[in-house]
PDB file of C-alpha atoms and ligand atoms in Angstrom:
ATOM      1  CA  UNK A 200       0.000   0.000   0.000  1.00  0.00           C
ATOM      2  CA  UNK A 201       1.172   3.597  -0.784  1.00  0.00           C
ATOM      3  CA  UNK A 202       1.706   6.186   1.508  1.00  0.00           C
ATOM      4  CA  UNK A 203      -0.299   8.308   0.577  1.00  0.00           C
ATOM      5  CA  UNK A 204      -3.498   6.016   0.361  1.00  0.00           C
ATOM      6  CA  UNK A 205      -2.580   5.149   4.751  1.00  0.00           C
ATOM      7  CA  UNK A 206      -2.340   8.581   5.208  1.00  0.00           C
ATOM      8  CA  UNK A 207      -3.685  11.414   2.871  1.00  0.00           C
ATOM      9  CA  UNK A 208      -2.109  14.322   4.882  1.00  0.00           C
ATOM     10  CA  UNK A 209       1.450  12.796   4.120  1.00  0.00           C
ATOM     11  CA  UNK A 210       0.680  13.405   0.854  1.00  0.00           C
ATOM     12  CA  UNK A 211      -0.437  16.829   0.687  1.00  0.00           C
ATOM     13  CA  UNK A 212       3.201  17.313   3.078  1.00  0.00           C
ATOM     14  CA  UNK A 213       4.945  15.785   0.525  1.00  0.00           C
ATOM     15  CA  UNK A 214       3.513  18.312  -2.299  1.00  0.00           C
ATOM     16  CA  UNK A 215       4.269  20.979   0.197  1.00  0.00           C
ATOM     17  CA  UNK A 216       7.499  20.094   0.251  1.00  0.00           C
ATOM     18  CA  UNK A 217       8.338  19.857  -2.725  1.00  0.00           C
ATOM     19  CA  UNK A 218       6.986  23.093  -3.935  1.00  0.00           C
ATOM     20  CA  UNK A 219       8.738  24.638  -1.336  1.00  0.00           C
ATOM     21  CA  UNK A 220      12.056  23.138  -2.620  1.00  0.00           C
ATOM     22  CA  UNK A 221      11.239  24.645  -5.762  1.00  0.00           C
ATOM     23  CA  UNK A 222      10.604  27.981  -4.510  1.00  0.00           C
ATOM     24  CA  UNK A 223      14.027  28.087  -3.112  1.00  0.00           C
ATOM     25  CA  UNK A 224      16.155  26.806  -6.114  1.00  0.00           C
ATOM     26  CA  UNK A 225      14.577  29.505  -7.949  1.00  0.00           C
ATOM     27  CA  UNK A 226      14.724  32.085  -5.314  1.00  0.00           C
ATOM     28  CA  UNK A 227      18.840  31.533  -5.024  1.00  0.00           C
ATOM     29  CA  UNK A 228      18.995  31.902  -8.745  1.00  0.00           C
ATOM     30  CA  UNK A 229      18.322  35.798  -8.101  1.00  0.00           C
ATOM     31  CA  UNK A 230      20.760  35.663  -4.944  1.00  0.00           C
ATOM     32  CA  UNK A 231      23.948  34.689  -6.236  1.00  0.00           C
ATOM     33  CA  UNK A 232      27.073  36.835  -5.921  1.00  0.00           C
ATOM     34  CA  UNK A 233      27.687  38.074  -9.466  1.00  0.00           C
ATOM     35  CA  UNK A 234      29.299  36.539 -11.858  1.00  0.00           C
ATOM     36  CA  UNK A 235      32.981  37.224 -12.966  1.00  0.00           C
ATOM     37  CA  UNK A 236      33.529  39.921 -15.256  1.00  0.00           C
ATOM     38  CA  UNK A 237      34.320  37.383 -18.292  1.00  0.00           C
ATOM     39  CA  UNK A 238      30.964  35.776 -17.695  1.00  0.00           C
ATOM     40  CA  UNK A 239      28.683  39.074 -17.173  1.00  0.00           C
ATOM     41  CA  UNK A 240      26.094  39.535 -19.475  1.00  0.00           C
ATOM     42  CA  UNK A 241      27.077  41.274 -23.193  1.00  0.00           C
ATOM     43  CA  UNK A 242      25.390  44.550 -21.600  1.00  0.00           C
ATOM     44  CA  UNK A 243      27.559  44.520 -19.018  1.00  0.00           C
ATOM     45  CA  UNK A 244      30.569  44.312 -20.939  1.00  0.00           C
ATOM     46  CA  UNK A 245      29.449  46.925 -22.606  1.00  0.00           C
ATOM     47  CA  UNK A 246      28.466  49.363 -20.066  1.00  0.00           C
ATOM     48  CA  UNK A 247      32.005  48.570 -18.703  1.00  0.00           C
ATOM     49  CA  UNK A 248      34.100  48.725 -22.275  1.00  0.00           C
ATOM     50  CA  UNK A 249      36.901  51.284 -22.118  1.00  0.00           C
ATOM     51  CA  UNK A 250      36.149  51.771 -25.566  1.00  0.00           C
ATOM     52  CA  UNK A 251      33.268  53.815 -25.467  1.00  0.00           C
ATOM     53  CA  UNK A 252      33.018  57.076 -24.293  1.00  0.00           C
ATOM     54  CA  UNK A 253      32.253  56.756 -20.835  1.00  0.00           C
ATOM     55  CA  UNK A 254      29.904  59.572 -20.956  1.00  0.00           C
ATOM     56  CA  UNK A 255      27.553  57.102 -23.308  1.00  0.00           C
ATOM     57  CA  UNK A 256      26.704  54.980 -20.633  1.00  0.00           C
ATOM     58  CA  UNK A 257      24.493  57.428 -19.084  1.00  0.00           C
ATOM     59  CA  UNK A 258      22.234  56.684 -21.941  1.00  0.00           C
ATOM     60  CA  UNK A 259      22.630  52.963 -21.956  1.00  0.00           C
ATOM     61  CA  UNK A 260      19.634  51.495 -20.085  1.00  0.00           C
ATOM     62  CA  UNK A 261      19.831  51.066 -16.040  1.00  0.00           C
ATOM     63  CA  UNK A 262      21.239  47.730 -15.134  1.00  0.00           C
ATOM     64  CA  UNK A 263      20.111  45.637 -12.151  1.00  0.00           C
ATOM     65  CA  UNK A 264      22.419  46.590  -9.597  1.00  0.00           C
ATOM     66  CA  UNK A 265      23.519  43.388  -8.584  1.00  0.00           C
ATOM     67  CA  UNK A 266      25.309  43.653 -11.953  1.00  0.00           C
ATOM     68  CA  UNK A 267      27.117  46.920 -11.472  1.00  0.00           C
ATOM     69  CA  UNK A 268      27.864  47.423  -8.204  1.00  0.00           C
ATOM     70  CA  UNK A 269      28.176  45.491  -5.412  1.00  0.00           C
ATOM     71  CA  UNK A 270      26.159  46.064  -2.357  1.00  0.00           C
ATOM     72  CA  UNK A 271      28.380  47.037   0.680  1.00  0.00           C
ATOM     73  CA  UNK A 272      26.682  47.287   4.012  1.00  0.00           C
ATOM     74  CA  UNK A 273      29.703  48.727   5.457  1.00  0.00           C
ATOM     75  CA  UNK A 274      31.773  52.228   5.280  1.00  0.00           C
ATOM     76  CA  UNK A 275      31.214  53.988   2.124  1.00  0.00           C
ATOM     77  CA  UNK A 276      34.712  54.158   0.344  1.00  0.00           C
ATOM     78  CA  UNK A 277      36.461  57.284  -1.587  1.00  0.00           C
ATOM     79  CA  UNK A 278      34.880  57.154  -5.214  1.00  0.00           C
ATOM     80  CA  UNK A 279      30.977  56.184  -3.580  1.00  0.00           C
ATOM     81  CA  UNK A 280      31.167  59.072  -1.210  1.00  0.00           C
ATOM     82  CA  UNK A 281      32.231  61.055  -3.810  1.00  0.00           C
ATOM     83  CA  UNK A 282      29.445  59.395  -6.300  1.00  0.00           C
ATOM     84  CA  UNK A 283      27.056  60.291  -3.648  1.00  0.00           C
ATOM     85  CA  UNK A 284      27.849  63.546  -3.246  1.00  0.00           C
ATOM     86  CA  UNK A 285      28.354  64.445  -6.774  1.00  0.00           C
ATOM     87  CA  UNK A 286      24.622  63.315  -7.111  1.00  0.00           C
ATOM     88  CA  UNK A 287      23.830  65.545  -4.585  1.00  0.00           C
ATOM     89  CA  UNK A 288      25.343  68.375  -5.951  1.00  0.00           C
ATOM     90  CA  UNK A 289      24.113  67.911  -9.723  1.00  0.00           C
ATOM     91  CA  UNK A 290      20.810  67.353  -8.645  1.00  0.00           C
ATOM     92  CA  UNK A 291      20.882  70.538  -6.479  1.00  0.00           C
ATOM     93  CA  UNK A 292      22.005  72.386  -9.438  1.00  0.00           C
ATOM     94  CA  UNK A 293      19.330  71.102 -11.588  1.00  0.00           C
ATOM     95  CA  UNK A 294      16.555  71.674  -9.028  1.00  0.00           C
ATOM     96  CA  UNK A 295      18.566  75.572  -8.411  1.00  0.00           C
ATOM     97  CA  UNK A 296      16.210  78.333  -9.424  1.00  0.00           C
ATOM     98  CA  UNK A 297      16.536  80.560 -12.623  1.00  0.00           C
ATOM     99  CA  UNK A 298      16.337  83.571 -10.246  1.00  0.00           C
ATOM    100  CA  UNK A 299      17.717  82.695  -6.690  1.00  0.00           C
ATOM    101  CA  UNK A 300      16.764  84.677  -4.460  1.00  0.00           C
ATOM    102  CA  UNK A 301      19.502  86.244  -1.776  1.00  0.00           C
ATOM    103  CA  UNK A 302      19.475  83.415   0.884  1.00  0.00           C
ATOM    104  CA  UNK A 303      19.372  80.979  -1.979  1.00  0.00           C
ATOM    105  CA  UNK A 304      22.775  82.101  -3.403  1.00  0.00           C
ATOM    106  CA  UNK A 305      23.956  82.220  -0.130  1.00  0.00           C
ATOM    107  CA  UNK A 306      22.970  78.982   1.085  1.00  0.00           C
ATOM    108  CA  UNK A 307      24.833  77.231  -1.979  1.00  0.00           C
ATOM    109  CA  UNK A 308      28.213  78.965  -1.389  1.00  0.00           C
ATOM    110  CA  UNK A 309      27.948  77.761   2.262  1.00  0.00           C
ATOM    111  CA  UNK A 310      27.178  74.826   1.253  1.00  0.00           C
ATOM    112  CA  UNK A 311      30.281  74.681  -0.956  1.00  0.00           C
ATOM    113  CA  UNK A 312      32.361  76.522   1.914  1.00  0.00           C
ATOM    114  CA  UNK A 313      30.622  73.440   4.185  1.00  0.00           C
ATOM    115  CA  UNK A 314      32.209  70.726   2.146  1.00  0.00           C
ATOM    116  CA  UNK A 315      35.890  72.720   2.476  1.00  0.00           C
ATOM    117  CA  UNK A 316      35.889  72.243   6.225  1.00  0.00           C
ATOM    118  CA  UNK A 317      33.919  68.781   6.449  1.00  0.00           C
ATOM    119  CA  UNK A 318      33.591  66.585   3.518  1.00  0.00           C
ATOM    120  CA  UNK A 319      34.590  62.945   5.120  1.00  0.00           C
ATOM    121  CA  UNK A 320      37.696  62.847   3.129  1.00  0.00           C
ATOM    122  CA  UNK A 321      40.523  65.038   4.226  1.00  0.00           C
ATOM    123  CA  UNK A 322      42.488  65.100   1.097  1.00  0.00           C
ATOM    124  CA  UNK A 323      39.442  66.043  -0.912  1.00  0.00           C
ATOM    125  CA  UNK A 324      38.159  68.679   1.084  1.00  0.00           C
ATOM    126  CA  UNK A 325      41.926  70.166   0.811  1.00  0.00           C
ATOM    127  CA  UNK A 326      41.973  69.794  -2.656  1.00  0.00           C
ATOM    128  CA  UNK A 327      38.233  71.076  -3.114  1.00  0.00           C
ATOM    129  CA  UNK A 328      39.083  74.145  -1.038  1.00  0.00           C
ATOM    130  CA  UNK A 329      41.207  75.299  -3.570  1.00  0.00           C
ATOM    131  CA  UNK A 330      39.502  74.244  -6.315  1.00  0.00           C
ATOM    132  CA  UNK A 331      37.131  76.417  -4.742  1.00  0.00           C
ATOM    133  CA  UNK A 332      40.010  79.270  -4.246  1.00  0.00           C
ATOM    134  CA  UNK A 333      40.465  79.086  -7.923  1.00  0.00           C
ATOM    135  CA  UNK A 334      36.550  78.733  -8.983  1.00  0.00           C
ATOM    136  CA  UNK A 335      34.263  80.866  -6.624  1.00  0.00           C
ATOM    137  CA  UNK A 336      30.953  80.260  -6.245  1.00  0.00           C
ATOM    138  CA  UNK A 337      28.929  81.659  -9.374  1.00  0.00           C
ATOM    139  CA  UNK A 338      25.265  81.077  -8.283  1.00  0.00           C
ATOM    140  CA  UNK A 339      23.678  84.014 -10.250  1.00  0.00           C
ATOM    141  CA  UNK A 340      21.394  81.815 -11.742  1.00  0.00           C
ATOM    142  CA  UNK A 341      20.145  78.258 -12.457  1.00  0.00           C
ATOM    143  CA  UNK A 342      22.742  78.230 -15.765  1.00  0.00           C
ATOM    144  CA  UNK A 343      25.035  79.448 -14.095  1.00  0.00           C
ATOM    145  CA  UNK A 344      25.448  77.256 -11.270  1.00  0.00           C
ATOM    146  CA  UNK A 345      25.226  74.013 -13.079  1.00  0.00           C
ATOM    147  CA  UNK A 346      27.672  74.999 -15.173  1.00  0.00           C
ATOM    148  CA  UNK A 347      30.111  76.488 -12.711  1.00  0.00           C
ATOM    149  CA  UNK A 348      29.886  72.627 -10.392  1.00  0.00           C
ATOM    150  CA  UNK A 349      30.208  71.094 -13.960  1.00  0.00           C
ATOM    151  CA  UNK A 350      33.544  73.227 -14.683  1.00  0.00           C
ATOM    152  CA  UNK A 351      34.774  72.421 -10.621  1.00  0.00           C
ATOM    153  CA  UNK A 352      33.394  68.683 -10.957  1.00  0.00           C
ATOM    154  CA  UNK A 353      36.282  68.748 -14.124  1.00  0.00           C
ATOM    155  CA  UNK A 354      38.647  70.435 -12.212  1.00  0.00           C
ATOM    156  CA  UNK A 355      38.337  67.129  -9.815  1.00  0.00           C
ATOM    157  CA  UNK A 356      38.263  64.933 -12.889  1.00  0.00           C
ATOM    158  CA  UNK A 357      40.953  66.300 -14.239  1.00  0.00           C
ATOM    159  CA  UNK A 358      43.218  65.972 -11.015  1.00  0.00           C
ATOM    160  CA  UNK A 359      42.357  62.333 -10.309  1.00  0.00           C
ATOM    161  CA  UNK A 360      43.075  61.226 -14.241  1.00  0.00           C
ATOM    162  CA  UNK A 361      39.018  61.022 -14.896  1.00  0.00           C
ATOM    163  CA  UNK A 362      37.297  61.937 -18.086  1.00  0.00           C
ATOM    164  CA  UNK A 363      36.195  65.420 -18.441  1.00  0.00           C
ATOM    165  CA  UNK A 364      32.078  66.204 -18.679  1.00  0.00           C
ATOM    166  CA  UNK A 365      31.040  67.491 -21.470  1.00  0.00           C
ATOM    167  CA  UNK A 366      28.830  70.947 -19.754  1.00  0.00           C
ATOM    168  CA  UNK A 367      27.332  71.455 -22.733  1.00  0.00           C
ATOM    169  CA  UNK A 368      25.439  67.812 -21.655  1.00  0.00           C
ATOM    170  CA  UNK A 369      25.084  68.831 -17.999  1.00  0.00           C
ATOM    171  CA  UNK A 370      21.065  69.145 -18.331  1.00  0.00           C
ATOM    172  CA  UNK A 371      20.626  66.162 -20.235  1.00  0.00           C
ATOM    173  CA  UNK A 372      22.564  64.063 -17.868  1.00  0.00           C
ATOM    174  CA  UNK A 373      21.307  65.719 -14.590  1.00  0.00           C
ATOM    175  CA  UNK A 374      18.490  67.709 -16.051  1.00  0.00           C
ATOM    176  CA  UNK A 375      15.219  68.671 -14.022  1.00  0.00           C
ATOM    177  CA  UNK A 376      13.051  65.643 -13.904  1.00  0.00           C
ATOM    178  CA  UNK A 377       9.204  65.114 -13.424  1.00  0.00           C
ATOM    179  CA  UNK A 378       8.523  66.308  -9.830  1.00  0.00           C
ATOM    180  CA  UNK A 379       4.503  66.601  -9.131  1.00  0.00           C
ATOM    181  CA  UNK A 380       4.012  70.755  -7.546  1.00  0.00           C
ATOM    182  CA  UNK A 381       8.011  70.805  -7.246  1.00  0.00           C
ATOM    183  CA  UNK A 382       7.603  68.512  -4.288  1.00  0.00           C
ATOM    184  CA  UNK A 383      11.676  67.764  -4.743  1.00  0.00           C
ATOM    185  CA  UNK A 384      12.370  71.364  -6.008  1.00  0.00           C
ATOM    186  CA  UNK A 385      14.054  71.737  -2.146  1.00  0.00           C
ATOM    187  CA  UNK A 386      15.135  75.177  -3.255  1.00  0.00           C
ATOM    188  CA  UNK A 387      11.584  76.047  -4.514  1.00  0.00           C
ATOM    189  CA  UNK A 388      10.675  78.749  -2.121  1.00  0.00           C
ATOM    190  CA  UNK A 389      10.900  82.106  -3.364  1.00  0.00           C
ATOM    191  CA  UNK A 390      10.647  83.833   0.215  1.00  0.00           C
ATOM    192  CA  UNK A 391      13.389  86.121   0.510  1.00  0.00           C
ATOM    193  CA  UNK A 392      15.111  86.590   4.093  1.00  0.00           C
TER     194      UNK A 392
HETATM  195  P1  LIG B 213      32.039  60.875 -10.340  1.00  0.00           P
HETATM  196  O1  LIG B 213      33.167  61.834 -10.588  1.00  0.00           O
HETATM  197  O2  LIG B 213      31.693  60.611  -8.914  1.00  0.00           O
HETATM  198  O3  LIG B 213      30.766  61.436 -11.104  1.00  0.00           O
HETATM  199  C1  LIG B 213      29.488  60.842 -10.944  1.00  0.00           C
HETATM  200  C2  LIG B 213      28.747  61.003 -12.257  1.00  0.00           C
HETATM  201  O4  LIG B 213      28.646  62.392 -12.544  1.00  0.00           O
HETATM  202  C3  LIG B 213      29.458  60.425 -13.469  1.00  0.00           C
HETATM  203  O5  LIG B 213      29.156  59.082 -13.636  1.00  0.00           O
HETATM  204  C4  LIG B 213      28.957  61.293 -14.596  1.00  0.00           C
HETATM  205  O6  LIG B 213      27.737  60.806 -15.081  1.00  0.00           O
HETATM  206  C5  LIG B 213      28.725  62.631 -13.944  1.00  0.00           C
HETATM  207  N1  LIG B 213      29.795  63.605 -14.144  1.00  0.00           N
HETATM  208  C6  LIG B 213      31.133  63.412 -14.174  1.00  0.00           C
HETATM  209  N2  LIG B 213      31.774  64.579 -14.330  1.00  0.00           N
HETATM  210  C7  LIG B 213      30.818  65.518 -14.401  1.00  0.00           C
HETATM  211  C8  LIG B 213      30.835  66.930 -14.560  1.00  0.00           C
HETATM  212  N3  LIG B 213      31.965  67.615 -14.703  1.00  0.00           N
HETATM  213  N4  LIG B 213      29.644  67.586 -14.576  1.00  0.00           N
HETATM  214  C9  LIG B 213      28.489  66.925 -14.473  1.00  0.00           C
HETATM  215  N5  LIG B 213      28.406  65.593 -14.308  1.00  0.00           N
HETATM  216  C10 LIG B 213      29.551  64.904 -14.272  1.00  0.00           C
HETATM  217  N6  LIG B 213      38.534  61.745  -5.243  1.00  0.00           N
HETATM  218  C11 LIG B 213      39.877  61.699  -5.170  1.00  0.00           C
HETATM  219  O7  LIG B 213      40.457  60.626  -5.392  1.00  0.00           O
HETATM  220  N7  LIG B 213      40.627  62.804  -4.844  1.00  0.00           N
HETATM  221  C12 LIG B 213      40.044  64.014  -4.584  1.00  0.00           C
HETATM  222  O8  LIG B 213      40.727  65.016  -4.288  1.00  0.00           O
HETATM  223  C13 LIG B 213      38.625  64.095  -4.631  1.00  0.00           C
HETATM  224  N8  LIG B 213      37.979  65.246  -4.353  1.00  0.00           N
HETATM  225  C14 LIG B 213      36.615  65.283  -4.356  1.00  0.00           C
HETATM  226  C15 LIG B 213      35.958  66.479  -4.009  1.00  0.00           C
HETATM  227  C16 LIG B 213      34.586  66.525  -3.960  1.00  0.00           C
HETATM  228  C17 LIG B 213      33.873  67.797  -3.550  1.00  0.00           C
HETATM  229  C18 LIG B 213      33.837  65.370  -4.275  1.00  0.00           C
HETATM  230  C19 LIG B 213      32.320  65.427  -4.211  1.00  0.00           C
HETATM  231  C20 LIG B 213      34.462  64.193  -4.626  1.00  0.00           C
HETATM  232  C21 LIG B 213      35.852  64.140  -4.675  1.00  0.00           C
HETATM  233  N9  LIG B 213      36.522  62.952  -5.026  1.00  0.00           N
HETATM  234  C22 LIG B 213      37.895  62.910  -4.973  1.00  0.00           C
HETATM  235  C23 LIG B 213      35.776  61.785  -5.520  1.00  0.00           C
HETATM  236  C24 LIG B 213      35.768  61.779  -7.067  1.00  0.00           C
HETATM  237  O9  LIG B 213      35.449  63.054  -7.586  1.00  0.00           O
HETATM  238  C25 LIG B 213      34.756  60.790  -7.651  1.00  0.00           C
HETATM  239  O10 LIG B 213      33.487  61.034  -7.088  1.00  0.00           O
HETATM  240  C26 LIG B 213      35.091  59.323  -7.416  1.00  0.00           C
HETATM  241  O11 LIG B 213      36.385  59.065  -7.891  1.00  0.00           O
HETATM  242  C27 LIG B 213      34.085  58.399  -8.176  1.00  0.00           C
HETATM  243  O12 LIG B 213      34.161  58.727  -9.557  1.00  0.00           O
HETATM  244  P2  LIG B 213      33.130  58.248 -10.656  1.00  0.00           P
HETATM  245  O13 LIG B 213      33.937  57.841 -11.841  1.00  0.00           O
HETATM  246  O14 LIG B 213      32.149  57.302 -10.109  1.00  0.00           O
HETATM  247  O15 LIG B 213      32.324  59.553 -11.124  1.00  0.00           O
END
């Protein structure tokens, strides 16, 4: 006699299990560390090929990011602080008003006076303050300052052997997106102080 016909709740277990087995092979297929960079995906390769123009990969579709980066759940390090902050700025800068109003300008040479004295990487804030010593703060306008941090952002580039931005690209790369009422627009108000 089968098992299942002594006991029919064995055999609904057994189903159970096995579904759950599945489940899991499947599941781990997602989880695996990514593979090494001769077996990545052709896109991959591509996104990664020193042969392009490394600006073009800003219009090469976003890739899961198990493939491009690995996920640290430690400290940050160097270039993904600076990553960070750089998206942070460019952002800013595409978010910055066409006419600032006074506290507005000031706030954004602050902020760049800020990062002098306490960006979380000593050299860089050295090198950044005169950068900045070189460079001041043009904030005028919503042109202006996107294309003054594109011109200090190459400055950086330059020093650390980095490709420089095309400016003339800075909007398309970092350009104002879709933001319902300006909810992200954090320099939207137009109160003056
Ligand atoms: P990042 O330079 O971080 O740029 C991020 C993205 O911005 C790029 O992928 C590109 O799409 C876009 N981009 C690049 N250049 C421009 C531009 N000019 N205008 C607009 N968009 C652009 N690292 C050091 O080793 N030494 C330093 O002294 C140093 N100083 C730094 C000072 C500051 C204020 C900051 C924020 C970072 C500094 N860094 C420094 C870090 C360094 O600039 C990079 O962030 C890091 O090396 C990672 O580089 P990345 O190739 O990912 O691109």
């Amino acid at each position: 006699m089968l098992d299942s016909e002594k006991n029919p709740l064995q055999s609904v277990l057994k189903t159970l299990d096995k579904i759950s087995s599945f489940i899991q092979i499947h599941l781990s297929n997602f989880m695996v560390p990514s593979p090494s960079p001769s077996t990545k995906s052709p896109l991959f390769s591509l996104y990664h090929s020193s042969k392009l123009n490394p600006w073009d990969r800003d219009s090469l579709p976003s890739i899961p990011l198990k493939d491009t980066k690995e996920k640290s759940a430690g400290p940050v390090s160097k270039e993904e602080l600076g990553r960070a902050t750089w998206t942070f700025l460019h952002t800013l800068a595409a978010r910055y008003p066409d006419n600032p109003t006074r506290q507005q300008k000031k706030d954004v040479k602050e902020l760049m006076a800020i990062l002098t004295r306490m960006y979380p990487c000593k050299d860089c804030a050295d090198h950044f303050k005169k950068v900045l010593s070189g460079n001041p703060v043009q904030a005028g306008s919503h042109t202006e300052f996107s294309l003054w941090l594109c011109q200090v952002h190459n400055v950086v580039n330059r020093s650390i052997d980095k490709p420089i931005f095309p400016c003339e690209r800075v909007e398309a790369r970092w350009g104002k997106s879709e933001c319902p009422e300006r909810e992200c627009d954090v320099l939207g108000s137009t109160i003056d102080f």
